[in-house]
Short mmCIF file of C-alpha atoms and ligand atoms in Angstrom, two decimals:
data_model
loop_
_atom_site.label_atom_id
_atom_site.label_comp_id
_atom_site.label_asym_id
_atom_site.label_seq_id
_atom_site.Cartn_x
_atom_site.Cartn_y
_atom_site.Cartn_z
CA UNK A 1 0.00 0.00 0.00
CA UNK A 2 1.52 2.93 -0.82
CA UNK A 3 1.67 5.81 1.75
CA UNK A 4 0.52 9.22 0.92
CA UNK A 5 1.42 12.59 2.69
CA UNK A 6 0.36 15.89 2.40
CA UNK A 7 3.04 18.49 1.06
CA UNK A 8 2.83 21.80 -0.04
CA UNK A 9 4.59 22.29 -4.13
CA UNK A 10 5.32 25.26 -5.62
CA UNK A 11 4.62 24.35 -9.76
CA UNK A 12 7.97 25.41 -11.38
CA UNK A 13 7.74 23.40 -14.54
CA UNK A 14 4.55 22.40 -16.94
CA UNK A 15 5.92 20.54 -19.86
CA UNK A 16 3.92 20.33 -23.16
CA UNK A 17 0.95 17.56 -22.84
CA UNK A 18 1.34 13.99 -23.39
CA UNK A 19 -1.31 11.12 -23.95
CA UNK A 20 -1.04 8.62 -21.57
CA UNK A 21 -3.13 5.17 -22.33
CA UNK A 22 -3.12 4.89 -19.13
CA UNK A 23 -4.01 7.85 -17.33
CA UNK A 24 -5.56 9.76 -19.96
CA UNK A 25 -3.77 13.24 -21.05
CA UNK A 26 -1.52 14.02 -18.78
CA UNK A 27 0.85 17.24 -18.15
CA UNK A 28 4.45 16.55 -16.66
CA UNK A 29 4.61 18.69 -13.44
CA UNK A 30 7.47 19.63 -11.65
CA UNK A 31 8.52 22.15 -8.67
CA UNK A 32 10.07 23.03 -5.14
CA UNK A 33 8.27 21.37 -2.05
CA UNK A 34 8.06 24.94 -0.13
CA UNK A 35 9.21 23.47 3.45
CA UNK A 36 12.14 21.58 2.30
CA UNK A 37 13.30 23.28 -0.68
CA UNK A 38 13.63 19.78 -2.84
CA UNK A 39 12.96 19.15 -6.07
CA UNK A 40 9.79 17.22 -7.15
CA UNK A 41 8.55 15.43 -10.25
CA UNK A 42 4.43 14.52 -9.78
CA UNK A 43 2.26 12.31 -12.01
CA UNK A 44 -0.12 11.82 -13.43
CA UNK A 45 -1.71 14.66 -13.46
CA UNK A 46 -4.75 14.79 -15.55
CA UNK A 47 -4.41 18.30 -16.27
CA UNK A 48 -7.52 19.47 -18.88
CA UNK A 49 -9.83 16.71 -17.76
CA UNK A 50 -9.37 18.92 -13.70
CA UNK A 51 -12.31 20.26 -12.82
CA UNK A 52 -12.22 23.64 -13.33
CA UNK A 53 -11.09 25.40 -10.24
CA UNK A 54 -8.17 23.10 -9.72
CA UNK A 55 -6.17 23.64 -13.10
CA UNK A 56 -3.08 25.12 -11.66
CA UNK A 57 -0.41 27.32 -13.72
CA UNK A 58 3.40 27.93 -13.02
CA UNK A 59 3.86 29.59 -9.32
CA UNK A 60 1.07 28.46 -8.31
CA UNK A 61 1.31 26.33 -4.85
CA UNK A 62 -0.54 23.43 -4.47
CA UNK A 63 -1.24 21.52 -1.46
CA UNK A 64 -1.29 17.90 -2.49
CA UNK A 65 -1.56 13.67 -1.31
CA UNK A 66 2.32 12.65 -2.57
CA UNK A 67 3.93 9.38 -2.31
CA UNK A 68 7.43 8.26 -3.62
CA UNK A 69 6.73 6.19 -6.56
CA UNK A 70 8.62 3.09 -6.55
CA UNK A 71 8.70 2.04 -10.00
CA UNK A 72 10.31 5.14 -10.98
CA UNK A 73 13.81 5.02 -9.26
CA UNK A 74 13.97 8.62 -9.45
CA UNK A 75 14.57 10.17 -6.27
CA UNK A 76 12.17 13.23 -6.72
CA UNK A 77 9.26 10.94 -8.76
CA UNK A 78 6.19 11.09 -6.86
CA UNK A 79 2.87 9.54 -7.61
CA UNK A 80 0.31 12.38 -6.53
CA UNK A 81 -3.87 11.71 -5.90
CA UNK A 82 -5.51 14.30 -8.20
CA UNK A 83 -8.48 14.35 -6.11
CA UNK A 84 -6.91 15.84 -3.12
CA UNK A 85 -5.13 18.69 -5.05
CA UNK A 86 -5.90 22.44 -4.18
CA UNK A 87 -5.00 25.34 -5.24
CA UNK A 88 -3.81 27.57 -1.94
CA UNK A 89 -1.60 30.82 -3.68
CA UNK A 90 -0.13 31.95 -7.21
CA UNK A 91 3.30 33.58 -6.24
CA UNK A 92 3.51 36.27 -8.69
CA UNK A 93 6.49 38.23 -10.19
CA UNK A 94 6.03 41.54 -7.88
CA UNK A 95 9.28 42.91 -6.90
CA UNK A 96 11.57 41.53 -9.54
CA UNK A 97 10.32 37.84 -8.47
CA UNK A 98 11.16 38.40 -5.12
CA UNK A 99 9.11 35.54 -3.66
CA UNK A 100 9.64 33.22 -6.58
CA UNK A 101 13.56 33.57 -5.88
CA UNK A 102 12.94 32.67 -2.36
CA UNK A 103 11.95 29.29 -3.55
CA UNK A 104 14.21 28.83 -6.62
CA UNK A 105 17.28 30.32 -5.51
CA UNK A 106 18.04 27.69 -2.49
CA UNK A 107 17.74 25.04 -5.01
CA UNK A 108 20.35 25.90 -7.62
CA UNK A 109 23.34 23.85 -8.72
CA UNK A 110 25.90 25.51 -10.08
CA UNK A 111 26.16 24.50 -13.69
CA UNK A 112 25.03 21.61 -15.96
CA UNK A 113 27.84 19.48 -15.66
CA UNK A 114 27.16 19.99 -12.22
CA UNK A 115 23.82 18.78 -12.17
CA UNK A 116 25.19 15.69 -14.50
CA UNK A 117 27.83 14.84 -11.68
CA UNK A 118 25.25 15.37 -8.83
CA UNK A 119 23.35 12.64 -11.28
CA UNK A 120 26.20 10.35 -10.96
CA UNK A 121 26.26 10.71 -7.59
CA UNK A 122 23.16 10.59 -6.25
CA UNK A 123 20.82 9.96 -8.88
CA UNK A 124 19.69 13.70 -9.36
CA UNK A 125 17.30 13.97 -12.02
CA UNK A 126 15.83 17.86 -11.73
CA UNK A 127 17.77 20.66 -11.17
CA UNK A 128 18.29 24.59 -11.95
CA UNK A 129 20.98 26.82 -12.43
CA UNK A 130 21.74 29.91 -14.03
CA UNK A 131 23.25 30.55 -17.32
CA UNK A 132 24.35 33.25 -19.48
CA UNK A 133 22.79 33.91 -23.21
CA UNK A 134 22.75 30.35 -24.84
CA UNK A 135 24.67 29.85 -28.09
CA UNK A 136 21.50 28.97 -29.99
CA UNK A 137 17.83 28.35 -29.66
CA UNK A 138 17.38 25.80 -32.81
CA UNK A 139 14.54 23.79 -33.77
CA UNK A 140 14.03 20.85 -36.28
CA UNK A 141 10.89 19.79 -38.46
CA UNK A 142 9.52 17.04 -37.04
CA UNK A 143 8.56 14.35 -39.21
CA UNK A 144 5.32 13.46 -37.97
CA UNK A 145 4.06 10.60 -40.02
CA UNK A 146 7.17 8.81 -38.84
CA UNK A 147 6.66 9.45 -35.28
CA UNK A 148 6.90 6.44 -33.60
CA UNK A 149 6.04 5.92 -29.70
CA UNK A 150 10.09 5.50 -29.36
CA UNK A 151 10.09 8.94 -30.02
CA UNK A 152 7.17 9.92 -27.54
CA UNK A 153 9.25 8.48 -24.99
CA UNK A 154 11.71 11.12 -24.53
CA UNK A 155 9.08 12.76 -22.36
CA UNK A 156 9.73 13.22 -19.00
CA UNK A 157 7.38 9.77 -18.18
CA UNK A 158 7.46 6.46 -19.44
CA UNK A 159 3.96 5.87 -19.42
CA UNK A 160 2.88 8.79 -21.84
CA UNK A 161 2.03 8.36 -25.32
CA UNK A 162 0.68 11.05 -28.23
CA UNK A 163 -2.02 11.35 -30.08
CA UNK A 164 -2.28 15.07 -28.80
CA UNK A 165 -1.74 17.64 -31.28
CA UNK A 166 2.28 16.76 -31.45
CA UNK A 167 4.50 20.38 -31.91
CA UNK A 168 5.86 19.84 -35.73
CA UNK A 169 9.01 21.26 -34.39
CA UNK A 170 11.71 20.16 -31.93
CA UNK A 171 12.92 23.03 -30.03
CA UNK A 172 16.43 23.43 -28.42
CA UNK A 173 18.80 25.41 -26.60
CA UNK A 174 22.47 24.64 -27.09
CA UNK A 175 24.85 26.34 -24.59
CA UNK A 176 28.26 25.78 -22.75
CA UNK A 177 28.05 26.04 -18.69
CA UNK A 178 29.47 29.00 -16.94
CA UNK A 179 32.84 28.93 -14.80
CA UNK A 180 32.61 25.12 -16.14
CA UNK A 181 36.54 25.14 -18.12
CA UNK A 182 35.66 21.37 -18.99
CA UNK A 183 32.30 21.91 -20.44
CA UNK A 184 32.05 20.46 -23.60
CA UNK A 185 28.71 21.79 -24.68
CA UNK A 186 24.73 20.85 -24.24
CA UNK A 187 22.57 20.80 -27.13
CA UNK A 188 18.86 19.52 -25.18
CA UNK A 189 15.21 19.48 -26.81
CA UNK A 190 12.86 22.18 -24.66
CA UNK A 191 10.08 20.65 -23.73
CA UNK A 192 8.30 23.83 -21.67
CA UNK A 193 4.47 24.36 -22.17
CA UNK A 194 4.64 27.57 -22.54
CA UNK A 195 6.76 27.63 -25.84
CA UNK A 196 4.42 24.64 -27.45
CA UNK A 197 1.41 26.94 -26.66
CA UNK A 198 3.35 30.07 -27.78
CA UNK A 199 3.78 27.75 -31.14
CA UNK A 200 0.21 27.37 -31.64
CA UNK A 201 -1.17 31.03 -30.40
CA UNK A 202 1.32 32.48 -32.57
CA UNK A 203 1.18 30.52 -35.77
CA UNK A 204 -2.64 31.73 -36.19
CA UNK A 205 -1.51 35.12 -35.48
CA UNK A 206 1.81 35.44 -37.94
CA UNK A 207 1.63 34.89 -41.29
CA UNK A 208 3.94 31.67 -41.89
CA UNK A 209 6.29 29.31 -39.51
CA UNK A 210 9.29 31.60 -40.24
CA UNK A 211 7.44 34.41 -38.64
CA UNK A 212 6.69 32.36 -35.59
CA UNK A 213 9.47 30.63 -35.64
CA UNK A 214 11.55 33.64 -35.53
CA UNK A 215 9.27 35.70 -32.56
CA UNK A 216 9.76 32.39 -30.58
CA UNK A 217 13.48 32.65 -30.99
CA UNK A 218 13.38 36.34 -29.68
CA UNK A 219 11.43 35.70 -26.72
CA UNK A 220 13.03 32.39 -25.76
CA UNK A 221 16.55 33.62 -26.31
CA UNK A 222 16.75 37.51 -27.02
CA UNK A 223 14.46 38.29 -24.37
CA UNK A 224 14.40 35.65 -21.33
CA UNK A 225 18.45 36.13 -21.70
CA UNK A 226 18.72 39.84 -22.27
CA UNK A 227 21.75 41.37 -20.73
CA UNK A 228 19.78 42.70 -18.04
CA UNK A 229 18.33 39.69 -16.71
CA UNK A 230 19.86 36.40 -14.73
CA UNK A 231 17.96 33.77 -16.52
CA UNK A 232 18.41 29.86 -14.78
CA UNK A 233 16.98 26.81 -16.80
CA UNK A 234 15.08 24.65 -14.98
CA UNK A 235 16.17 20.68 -16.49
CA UNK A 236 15.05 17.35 -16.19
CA UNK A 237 16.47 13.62 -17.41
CA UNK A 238 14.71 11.23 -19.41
CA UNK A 239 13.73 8.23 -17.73
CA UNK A 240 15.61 5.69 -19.41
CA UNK A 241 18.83 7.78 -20.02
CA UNK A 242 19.47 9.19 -16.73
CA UNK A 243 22.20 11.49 -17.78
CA UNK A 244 20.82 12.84 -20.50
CA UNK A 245 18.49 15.86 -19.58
CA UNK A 246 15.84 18.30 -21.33
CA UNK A 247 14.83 21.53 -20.44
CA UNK A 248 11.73 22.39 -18.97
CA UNK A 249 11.34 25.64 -18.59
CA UNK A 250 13.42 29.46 -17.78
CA UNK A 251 13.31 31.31 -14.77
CA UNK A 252 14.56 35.17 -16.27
CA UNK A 253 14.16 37.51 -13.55
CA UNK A 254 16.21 40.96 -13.95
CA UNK A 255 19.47 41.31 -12.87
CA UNK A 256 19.81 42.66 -9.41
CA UNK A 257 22.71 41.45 -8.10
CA UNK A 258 21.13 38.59 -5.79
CA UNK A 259 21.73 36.03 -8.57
CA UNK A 260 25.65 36.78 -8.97
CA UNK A 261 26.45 34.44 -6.25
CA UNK A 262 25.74 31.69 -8.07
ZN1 ZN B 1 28.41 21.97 -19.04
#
């Protein structure tokens, strides 16, 4: 019997919807348990079929029924019960993210390779940590006749499959860490919500893909890393691959000098 306990999650990371046979549509949730500053991964979480009231968005905090899922082997994987999930705050970005940072900051690593060693180590498998402007934000045309369920499984759960609209474009970021002299580069698929939505707002609003294509690339990488801010990707590994890790999502408060410790 699995035991459940009540913790309180700040929602840090949404990533794009996945079909799961089993559960439905699900969304892959991540954040920061707000008493002990960890990282958590929760599923499934049957995100449109909520009622309404209890769809949740990034920052919000949610007060929830965990338990550590044992099949997962991930130390933050967590098996949540939907029906006990509430809503209790949105933390908002008033005063340069002020109360966001007081979360997000205590659970930074220093750098990606960092994050990889920590993986080594002790099986890490989410993680954050700031980075200057990214070499790139790239995408490729996805083929999607030739999609295969191989392919579906470099989600951030085994058990999801497509059939959702599928994004016709891969999205990444390639980058090399800061104060990392050994860093031989990251090139990792995005797989943030809030850039596959952007996708399909924007593509009815622009007049071809290379228009929206080319606003994504200025708010994804001109804007969240603009000189003035100290943007921190938020990653996660793949479930089979344990050292190899996506990105889920950017945290790209301004700069203010808080950030330059890390
Ligand atoms: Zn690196």
């Amino acid at each position: 019997m699995a035991e459940w306990t009540k913790k309180k999650v700040l929602v840090t990371v949404k990533a794009y919807p996945q079909v799961s046979k089993k559960h439905n549509e699900t969304v892959c949730t991540a954040g920061i348990c707000v008493d002990t500053k960890e990282w958590i991964r929760m599923y499934p979480v049957p995100f449109r079929y909520l009622e309404a009231g209890k769809q949740f968005k990034k920052y919000d905090i949610l007060d929830v029924e965990v338990s550590v899922d044992g099949t997962d082997g991930r130390p933050e994987s967590h098996k949540i019960r939907g029906d006990t999930l509430e809503i209790c705050e949105h933390i908002g970005s008033d005063d340069n993210w002020k109360h966001r940072k007081q979360h997000v900051l205590p659970t930074l690593s220093k750098s990606m390779c960092e994050i990889l060693r920590q993986q080594s180590d002790s099986k890490k498998s989410l993680g954050a940590f700031k980075l200057s402007r990214p070499k790139d934000f790239h995408w490729a045309e996805v083929d999607l006749s030739k999609e295969t369920d191989d392919a579906v499984q470099l989600t951030l759960f085994d058990d999801q499959k497509k059939e959702l609209e599928k994004l016709p474009y891969d999205f990444r970021y390639k980058y090399t860490c800061d104060n990392e002299p050994n860093c031989n580069g990251h090139d990792q698929k995005i797989l943030d919500w809030e850039l596959g939505e952007a996708f399909r707002q924007w593509r009815m609003k622009y007049s071809s893909d290379d228009e929206t294509l080319k606003k994504l690339r200025e708010k994804w990488l001109d804007f969240m890393f603009s000189d003035d801010k100290d943007a921190c990707l938020f990653v996660g590994n793949h479930h089979f691959h344990r050292q190899s890790f996506m990105v889920l999502g950017v945290f790209y408060p301004k700069h203010d000098g808080q950030l330059s410790l890390f």
